[in-house]
Amino acid sequence: MKAVVTGGAGFIGSHLCDRLVAQGHEVVVLDDLSTGSLQNLVQLEGSPGFRFVQGDILDRDLVDDLVSHADTVFHLAAAVGVYNIVDAPLRSLRINLHGTENVVEAAVRHRVPYMVASTSEVYGKNDADGLKEDDDRIYGSPTKSRWSYAAAKGLDELVAYVHGSESGVPCVITRFFNVVGPRQTGRYGMVVPRFVDQALAGRPITVYGTGTQRRCFGSVFDVVPGMLELMDTPAAYNRAVNLGGHEEVSIKGLADRVVELTGSDSEIVYIDYDEAYGEGYEDMQRRYPDTSLAKDLIGYEPTRDLNAIINSIVEHRRAQATVPQPA
Ligand code: UDP
């Protein structure tokens, strides 16, 4: 099988490429390296059938050409990270809306099964205990740019779904809940690698708000196999499926845990949302997935608890520190 992975140089995309290549598939990565890094793909250099193409998902002709030669498409390229979204809302809207439209339209044109990566952000301010795929979405005002990501991804799901149902081309929408693991960067937000880097460097750990907001972090090593299985499961076609973890923690609790597991003497400091993200930021207080649909479809069951997830990131960061990094 020949797979195109958009955003394959990113965190989740690169782990997906690892698996696809290990399974003997040909893989073409399309990535503009805006937030991804070639460093995430060095292990695949020289693997038979692996190819990296630097390019933009807004480039219709390029996308069309790559997709026309593929047997399957995984669309993960996106403008991600809260800092990215609030700093450049227009750019993130264009990439997340039109980029997805390009990829989906090309997949449907060439009748290539496709997966579109979505996010738990689409639930917005809905903080139900165990968010289910058909639950309502609650977005804030459009004047609050932080909602641009949620709104765009929500529309991406519709684009994927409507094209999939009208064309009959298999389509899977994966809704990721705070997926974390090695290679994720804290540069654009993403609290776990930020806290780990701060702890390892002995810098203050920056908890935003009161730290009582809660998240449930999922391991990339659980989520990526889940994505692959969903693509092989006709009952999953043309629906959105939650993928994530099971252990919930407050952000203050996460900071404590990172300090404990790294043996760091970093202090924990509290920073107002306005100072962290700019005025008027609205955070979600809770985001906990119901993954029973994934369980029913593919037997999905997260296998890594929060300590294992944090430890894998710490290990990776420590190993990275011993090799020269690109500038
Ligand atoms: N956060 C934090 N300190 C940081 C970065 C993030 O306290 O240095 C908080 C953020 O405000 C949110 C949570 O951690 O409440 C998760 O943030 P992330 O950007 O990882 O994902 P989100 O769930 O917001 O999409």
CSV table of C-alpha atoms and ligand atoms in Angstrom, one decimal:
chain,number,residue,atom,x,y,z
A,1,MET,CA,0.0,0.0,0.0
A,2,LYS,CA,1.1,3.5,-0.7
A,3,ALA,CA,0.2,6.1,1.9
A,4,VAL,CA,0.4,9.9,1.8
A,5,VAL,CA,0.7,11.4,5.2
A,6,THR,CA,0.2,15.2,5.3
A,7,GLY,CA,1.9,16.7,8.4
A,8,GLY,CA,4.1,13.6,8.5
A,9,ALA,CA,7.0,15.5,10.0
A,10,GLY,CA,4.9,16.5,13.0
A,11,PHE,CA,4.6,14.8,16.3
A,12,ILE,CA,1.7,12.3,15.6
A,13,GLY,CA,2.4,12.1,11.9
A,14,SER,CA,6.0,11.0,12.4
A,15,HIS,CA,4.9,8.2,14.7
A,16,LEU,CA,2.3,7.1,12.2
A,17,CYS,CA,5.0,7.1,9.5
A,18,ASP,CA,7.2,4.9,11.7
A,19,ARG,CA,4.4,2.3,11.9
A,20,LEU,CA,3.5,2.4,8.2
A,21,VAL,CA,7.1,2.0,7.2
A,22,ALA,CA,7.6,-0.9,9.7
A,23,GLN,CA,4.5,-2.6,8.2
A,24,GLY,CA,6.2,-2.4,4.8
A,25,HIS,CA,4.1,0.3,3.2
A,26,GLU,CA,5.4,3.0,0.9
A,27,VAL,CA,5.0,6.4,2.6
A,28,VAL,CA,5.1,9.9,1.1
A,29,VAL,CA,5.2,12.7,3.6
A,30,LEU,CA,3.9,16.1,2.6
A,31,ASP,CA,4.9,18.8,5.2
A,32,ASP,CA,5.8,22.4,5.0
A,33,LEU,CA,8.0,22.1,8.2
A,34,SER,CA,6.2,25.1,9.7
A,35,THR,CA,5.9,23.3,13.0
A,36,GLY,CA,7.1,19.8,12.1
A,37,SER,CA,10.8,18.9,11.9
A,38,LEU,CA,13.0,16.7,9.7
A,39,GLN,CA,14.5,15.5,13.0
A,40,ASN,CA,11.3,13.6,13.6
A,41,LEU,CA,11.9,11.6,10.5
A,42,VAL,CA,15.7,10.9,10.6
A,43,GLN,CA,15.1,7.3,11.6
A,44,LEU,CA,13.2,6.7,8.3
A,45,GLU,CA,15.9,8.2,6.0
A,46,GLY,CA,16.9,5.6,3.4
A,47,SER,CA,14.0,3.3,4.2
A,48,PRO,CA,12.7,1.7,1.0
A,49,GLY,CA,9.6,3.4,-0.3
A,50,PHE,CA,9.9,6.4,2.1
A,51,ARG,CA,9.9,9.9,0.5
A,52,PHE,CA,9.7,13.4,2.0
A,53,VAL,CA,8.1,16.2,0.0
A,54,GLN,CA,8.4,19.7,1.4
A,55,GLY,CA,5.3,21.6,0.4
A,56,ASP,CA,2.1,23.3,1.4
A,57,ILE,CA,-1.3,21.7,1.6
A,58,LEU,CA,-2.7,24.9,0.2
A,59,ASP,CA,-0.9,24.0,-3.1
A,60,ARG,CA,-3.8,22.3,-4.9
A,61,ASP,CA,-1.8,20.9,-7.8
A,62,LEU,CA,0.9,19.4,-5.5
A,63,VAL,CA,-1.8,17.8,-3.2
A,64,ASP,CA,-3.7,16.5,-6.2
A,65,ASP,CA,-0.6,14.9,-7.8
A,66,LEU,CA,0.5,13.2,-4.6
A,67,VAL,CA,-2.9,11.9,-3.7
A,68,SER,CA,-3.5,10.6,-7.3
A,69,HIS,CA,-0.7,8.1,-6.8
A,70,ALA,CA,-1.8,7.0,-3.3
A,71,ASP,CA,-3.9,4.1,-1.9
A,72,THR,CA,-4.7,5.9,1.3
A,73,VAL,CA,-4.3,9.4,2.7
A,74,PHE,CA,-3.8,10.4,6.3
A,75,HIS,CA,-4.4,14.1,6.7
A,76,LEU,CA,-2.7,15.4,9.8
A,77,ALA,CA,-1.2,18.7,8.5
A,78,ALA,CA,-2.7,21.6,10.5
A,79,ALA,CA,-1.8,24.8,12.2
A,80,VAL,CA,-1.7,23.6,15.8
A,81,GLY,CA,-0.8,24.8,19.3
A,82,VAL,CA,-2.6,27.6,21.3
A,83,TYR,CA,0.2,30.1,20.7
A,84,ASN,CA,0.0,29.6,17.0
A,85,ILE,CA,-3.8,29.9,16.9
A,86,VAL,CA,-4.0,33.1,19.0
A,87,ASP,CA,-1.0,34.7,17.3
A,88,ALA,CA,-2.0,34.0,13.7
A,89,PRO,CA,-5.8,33.2,13.6
A,90,LEU,CA,-6.2,34.0,9.9
A,91,ARG,CA,-3.3,31.8,8.8
A,92,SER,CA,-4.5,29.0,11.0
A,93,LEU,CA,-8.0,29.3,9.6
A,94,ARG,CA,-6.7,29.2,6.0
A,95,ILE,CA,-4.6,26.1,6.6
A,96,ASN,CA,-7.1,24.3,8.7
A,97,LEU,CA,-10.0,25.0,6.4
A,98,HIS,CA,-8.8,25.3,2.9
A,99,GLY,CA,-5.9,22.9,3.4
A,100,THR,CA,-8.3,20.2,4.5
A,101,GLU,CA,-10.7,21.0,1.7
A,102,ASN,CA,-7.8,20.5,-0.8
A,103,VAL,CA,-6.8,17.2,0.7
A,104,VAL,CA,-10.3,15.8,1.0
A,105,GLU,CA,-11.4,16.9,-2.5
A,106,ALA,CA,-8.3,15.3,-4.0
A,107,ALA,CA,-9.0,12.1,-2.1
A,108,VAL,CA,-12.5,12.0,-3.3
A,109,ARG,CA,-11.6,12.9,-6.9
A,110,HIS,CA,-9.2,10.0,-7.0
A,111,ARG,CA,-11.4,7.7,-4.9
A,112,VAL,CA,-8.6,7.2,-2.3
A,113,PRO,CA,-9.7,6.3,1.3
A,114,TYR,CA,-8.8,9.1,3.7
A,115,MET,CA,-8.5,9.9,7.3
A,116,VAL,CA,-8.9,13.4,8.7
A,117,ALA,CA,-7.4,14.2,12.1
A,118,SER,CA,-9.7,16.2,14.3
A,119,THR,CA,-9.5,17.2,17.9
A,120,SER,CA,-11.4,17.3,21.2
A,121,GLU,CA,-11.4,21.1,20.8
A,122,VAL,CA,-14.4,20.6,18.6
A,123,TYR,CA,-16.5,20.1,21.8
A,124,GLY,CA,-15.6,23.6,22.8
A,125,LYS,CA,-16.9,24.6,26.2
A,126,ASN,CA,-18.9,21.4,26.6
A,127,ASP,CA,-17.3,19.8,29.7
A,128,ALA,CA,-19.5,16.8,30.1
A,129,ASP,CA,-18.2,13.8,32.0
A,130,GLY,CA,-17.1,11.6,29.1
A,131,LEU,CA,-17.6,13.5,25.9
A,132,LYS,CA,-19.3,11.3,23.3
A,133,GLU,CA,-19.0,11.7,19.5
A,134,ASP,CA,-22.5,13.1,19.0
A,135,ASP,CA,-22.4,15.5,21.9
A,136,ASP,CA,-23.1,19.2,21.3
A,137,ARG,CA,-20.4,21.8,20.6
A,138,ILE,CA,-20.3,25.1,22.5
A,139,TYR,CA,-18.0,27.7,20.9
A,140,GLY,CA,-17.3,31.2,22.2
A,141,SER,CA,-17.5,34.4,20.3
A,142,PRO,CA,-15.6,34.8,17.0
A,143,THR,CA,-13.9,37.9,18.5
A,144,LYS,CA,-12.0,35.4,20.7
A,145,SER,CA,-9.5,34.1,18.2
A,146,ARG,CA,-8.8,31.0,20.3
A,147,TRP,CA,-12.0,29.5,18.9
A,148,SER,CA,-10.8,29.6,15.4
A,149,TYR,CA,-9.1,26.3,15.7
A,150,ALA,CA,-12.1,24.6,17.2
A,151,ALA,CA,-14.4,26.1,14.6
A,152,ALA,CA,-12.2,25.2,11.7
A,153,LYS,CA,-11.7,21.7,12.8
A,154,GLY,CA,-15.4,21.4,13.4
A,155,LEU,CA,-15.9,22.4,9.7
A,156,ASP,CA,-13.2,20.0,8.6
A,157,GLU,CA,-15.2,17.2,10.1
A,158,LEU,CA,-18.2,18.3,8.1
A,159,VAL,CA,-16.1,18.6,4.9
A,160,ALA,CA,-14.7,15.1,5.5
A,161,TYR,CA,-18.1,13.6,6.4
A,162,VAL,CA,-20.2,15.2,3.6
A,163,HIS,CA,-17.7,14.4,0.9
A,164,GLY,CA,-17.3,10.9,2.2
A,165,SER,CA,-21.1,10.2,2.4
A,166,GLU,CA,-21.8,11.8,-1.0
A,167,SER,CA,-19.0,10.0,-2.8
A,168,GLY,CA,-18.9,6.7,-1.0
A,169,VAL,CA,-15.2,7.0,-0.6
A,170,PRO,CA,-14.2,5.5,2.8
A,171,CYS,CA,-13.4,8.3,5.3
A,172,VAL,CA,-12.5,8.2,9.0
A,173,ILE,CA,-12.4,11.2,11.3
A,174,THR,CA,-10.3,10.7,14.4
A,175,ARG,CA,-10.9,13.1,17.3
A,176,PHE,CA,-7.7,13.3,19.4
A,177,PHE,CA,-7.8,14.1,23.1
A,178,ASN,CA,-4.6,15.8,24.2
A,179,VAL,CA,-2.3,13.2,22.6
A,180,VAL,CA,1.2,13.4,23.9
A,181,GLY,CA,4.5,11.6,23.7
A,182,PRO,CA,8.1,11.8,22.6
A,183,ARG,CA,8.8,14.3,19.8
A,184,GLN,CA,6.0,16.7,20.8
A,185,THR,CA,7.3,20.2,21.2
A,186,GLY,CA,6.1,22.6,23.8
A,187,ARG,CA,7.0,25.6,21.6
A,188,TYR,CA,3.4,26.2,20.4
A,189,GLY,CA,1.6,25.3,23.7
A,190,MET,CA,1.3,21.6,24.6
A,191,VAL,CA,1.6,21.6,28.3
A,192,VAL,CA,3.3,18.2,29.0
A,193,PRO,CA,6.5,18.8,27.0
A,194,ARG,CA,6.6,22.3,28.3
A,195,PHE,CA,6.4,21.1,31.9
A,196,VAL,CA,9.0,18.4,31.2
A,197,ASP,CA,11.4,20.9,29.6
A,198,GLN,CA,10.9,23.4,32.4
A,199,ALA,CA,11.5,20.7,35.1
A,200,LEU,CA,14.6,19.3,33.4
A,201,ALA,CA,16.1,22.7,33.0
A,202,GLY,CA,15.2,23.6,36.6
A,203,ARG,CA,13.1,26.6,35.4
A,204,PRO,CA,9.8,27.5,37.0
A,205,ILE,CA,6.9,25.3,35.9
A,206,THR,CA,4.2,27.7,34.5
A,207,VAL,CA,0.7,26.7,35.5
A,208,TYR,CA,-1.9,28.9,33.7
A,209,GLY,CA,-5.0,30.0,35.5
A,210,THR,CA,-5.7,28.2,38.8
A,211,GLY,CA,-4.4,24.8,37.7
A,212,THR,CA,-7.8,23.3,38.6
A,213,GLN,CA,-8.7,22.8,34.9
A,214,ARG,CA,-8.5,19.1,34.0
A,215,ARG,CA,-7.3,17.1,31.0
A,216,CYS,CA,-6.9,13.5,30.1
A,217,PHE,CA,-3.7,12.8,28.2
A,218,GLY,CA,-3.5,10.1,25.6
A,219,SER,CA,-0.4,8.3,24.6
A,220,VAL,CA,0.7,8.5,20.9
A,221,PHE,CA,1.6,4.8,21.2
A,222,ASP,CA,-2.0,4.0,21.9
A,223,VAL,CA,-3.5,6.5,19.5
A,224,VAL,CA,-1.5,5.7,16.3
A,225,PRO,CA,-2.3,2.0,16.2
A,226,GLY,CA,-5.9,3.0,16.8
A,227,MET,CA,-5.8,5.2,13.7
A,228,LEU,CA,-4.5,2.4,11.6
A,229,GLU,CA,-7.0,0.0,12.8
A,230,LEU,CA,-9.9,2.4,12.2
A,231,MET,CA,-8.8,2.8,8.6
A,232,ASP,CA,-9.1,-0.9,8.2
A,233,THR,CA,-12.6,-1.1,9.8
A,234,PRO,CA,-15.5,-0.4,7.4
A,235,ALA,CA,-17.9,0.1,10.4
A,236,ALA,CA,-15.7,3.1,11.3
A,237,TYR,CA,-16.2,4.8,7.9
A,238,ASN,CA,-17.9,8.1,7.7
A,239,ARG,CA,-17.9,8.7,11.4
A,240,ALA,CA,-15.9,10.6,14.0
A,241,VAL,CA,-14.2,8.5,16.6
A,242,ASN,CA,-12.7,9.7,19.9
A,243,LEU,CA,-9.2,8.5,20.6
A,244,GLY,CA,-7.4,9.3,23.9
A,245,GLY,CA,-6.4,8.1,27.3
A,246,HIS,CA,-8.3,7.3,30.5
A,247,GLU,CA,-6.4,9.0,33.4
A,248,GLU,CA,-7.6,12.5,34.2
A,249,VAL,CA,-5.5,15.0,36.0
A,250,SER,CA,-5.7,18.7,37.0
A,251,ILE,CA,-2.9,20.8,35.5
A,252,LYS,CA,-1.6,21.6,39.0
A,253,GLY,CA,-1.6,17.8,39.5
A,254,LEU,CA,0.3,17.4,36.3
A,255,ALA,CA,2.9,19.9,37.4
A,256,ASP,CA,3.4,18.0,40.7
A,257,ARG,CA,3.7,14.7,38.9
A,258,VAL,CA,6.3,16.1,36.5
A,259,VAL,CA,8.4,17.5,39.4
A,260,GLU,CA,8.1,14.2,41.2
A,261,LEU,CA,9.1,12.0,38.2
A,262,THR,CA,12.0,14.2,37.1
A,263,GLY,CA,13.3,14.8,40.6
A,264,SER,CA,13.4,18.5,39.7
A,265,ASP,CA,13.7,21.3,42.2
A,266,SER,CA,11.7,23.6,39.9
A,267,GLU,CA,9.1,25.7,41.7
A,268,ILE,CA,5.5,25.8,40.4
A,269,VAL,CA,4.3,29.3,39.5
A,270,TYR,CA,0.8,30.5,38.5
A,271,ILE,CA,0.3,32.8,35.5
A,272,ASP,CA,-2.9,34.5,34.5
A,273,TYR,CA,-4.5,33.4,31.2
A,274,ASP,CA,-4.4,37.0,29.9
A,275,GLU,CA,-0.6,37.1,30.5
A,276,ALA,CA,-0.1,33.6,29.0
A,277,TYR,CA,-2.3,33.9,25.9
A,278,GLY,CA,-3.4,37.5,25.6
A,279,GLU,CA,-6.6,39.1,26.8
A,280,GLY,CA,-9.9,37.3,27.0
A,281,TYR,CA,-8.6,33.7,26.6
A,282,GLU,CA,-11.3,31.1,27.5
A,283,ASP,CA,-9.9,27.8,28.6
A,284,MET,CA,-11.8,24.6,28.8
A,285,GLN,CA,-12.2,23.5,32.4
A,286,ARG,CA,-12.5,19.8,31.6
A,287,ARG,CA,-12.1,17.5,28.6
A,288,TYR,CA,-12.6,13.8,29.2
A,289,PRO,CA,-13.3,11.4,26.4
A,290,ASP,CA,-15.7,8.6,26.2
A,291,THR,CA,-13.8,6.1,24.1
A,292,SER,CA,-16.4,3.4,24.1
A,293,LEU,CA,-17.1,3.8,20.3
A,294,ALA,CA,-13.4,3.1,19.5
A,295,LYS,CA,-13.6,0.1,21.9
A,296,ASP,CA,-16.7,-1.3,20.1
A,297,LEU,CA,-15.2,-0.7,16.7
A,298,ILE,CA,-11.6,-1.9,17.2
A,299,GLY,CA,-11.3,-3.0,20.8
A,300,TYR,CA,-9.4,0.3,21.6
A,301,GLU,CA,-8.1,0.3,25.2
A,302,PRO,CA,-5.4,2.8,26.3
A,303,THR,CA,-2.5,0.9,27.8
A,304,ARG,CA,-0.3,3.7,29.2
A,305,ASP,CA,-1.0,5.6,32.3
A,306,LEU,CA,0.1,9.2,32.9
A,307,ASN,CA,3.4,8.2,34.7
A,308,ALA,CA,4.4,6.0,31.7
A,309,ILE,CA,3.5,8.8,29.3
A,310,ILE,CA,5.5,11.4,31.2
A,311,ASN,CA,8.5,9.0,31.7
A,312,SER,CA,8.6,8.3,27.9
A,313,ILE,CA,8.8,12.1,27.2
A,314,VAL,CA,11.5,12.6,29.9
A,315,GLU,CA,13.6,9.7,28.5
A,316,HIS,CA,13.3,11.1,25.0
A,317,ARG,CA,14.3,14.6,26.1
A,318,ARG,CA,17.3,13.3,28.1
A,319,ALA,CA,18.4,11.3,25.0
A,320,GLN,CA,18.0,14.3,22.8
A,321,ALA,CA,20.1,16.4,25.1
A,322,THR,CA,23.1,14.1,24.5
A,323,VAL,CA,23.0,14.5,20.7
A,324,PRO,CA,23.6,17.8,18.8
A,325,GLN,CA,20.3,19.3,17.7
A,326,PRO,CA,19.7,21.3,14.5
A,327,ALA,CA,19.3,25.0,15.0
B,1,UDP,N1,-1.1,25.1,30.2
B,1,UDP,C1,-0.4,25.5,31.4
B,1,UDP,N2,0.9,25.9,31.2
B,1,UDP,C2,1.6,25.9,30.1
B,1,UDP,C3,0.9,25.5,28.9
B,1,UDP,C4,-0.4,25.1,29.0
B,1,UDP,O1,-0.9,25.5,32.5
B,1,UDP,O2,2.8,26.2,30.0
B,1,UDP,C5,-2.5,24.7,30.4
B,1,UDP,C6,-3.5,25.3,29.4
B,1,UDP,O3,-3.9,26.6,29.8
B,1,UDP,C7,-4.6,24.2,29.4
B,1,UDP,C8,-3.8,22.9,29.6
B,1,UDP,O4,-2.5,23.3,30.2
B,1,UDP,O5,-5.4,24.4,30.5
B,1,UDP,C9,-3.6,22.1,28.4
B,1,UDP,O6,-3.0,22.9,27.4
B,1,UDP,P1,-2.5,22.4,26.0
B,1,UDP,O7,-2.2,23.6,25.2
B,1,UDP,O8,-1.5,21.3,26.1
B,1,UDP,O9,-3.8,21.7,25.4
B,1,UDP,P2,-5.4,22.2,25.3
B,1,UDP,O10,-6.1,21.2,26.1
B,1,UDP,O11,-5.5,23.6,25.9
B,1,UDP,O12,-5.7,22.1,23.9
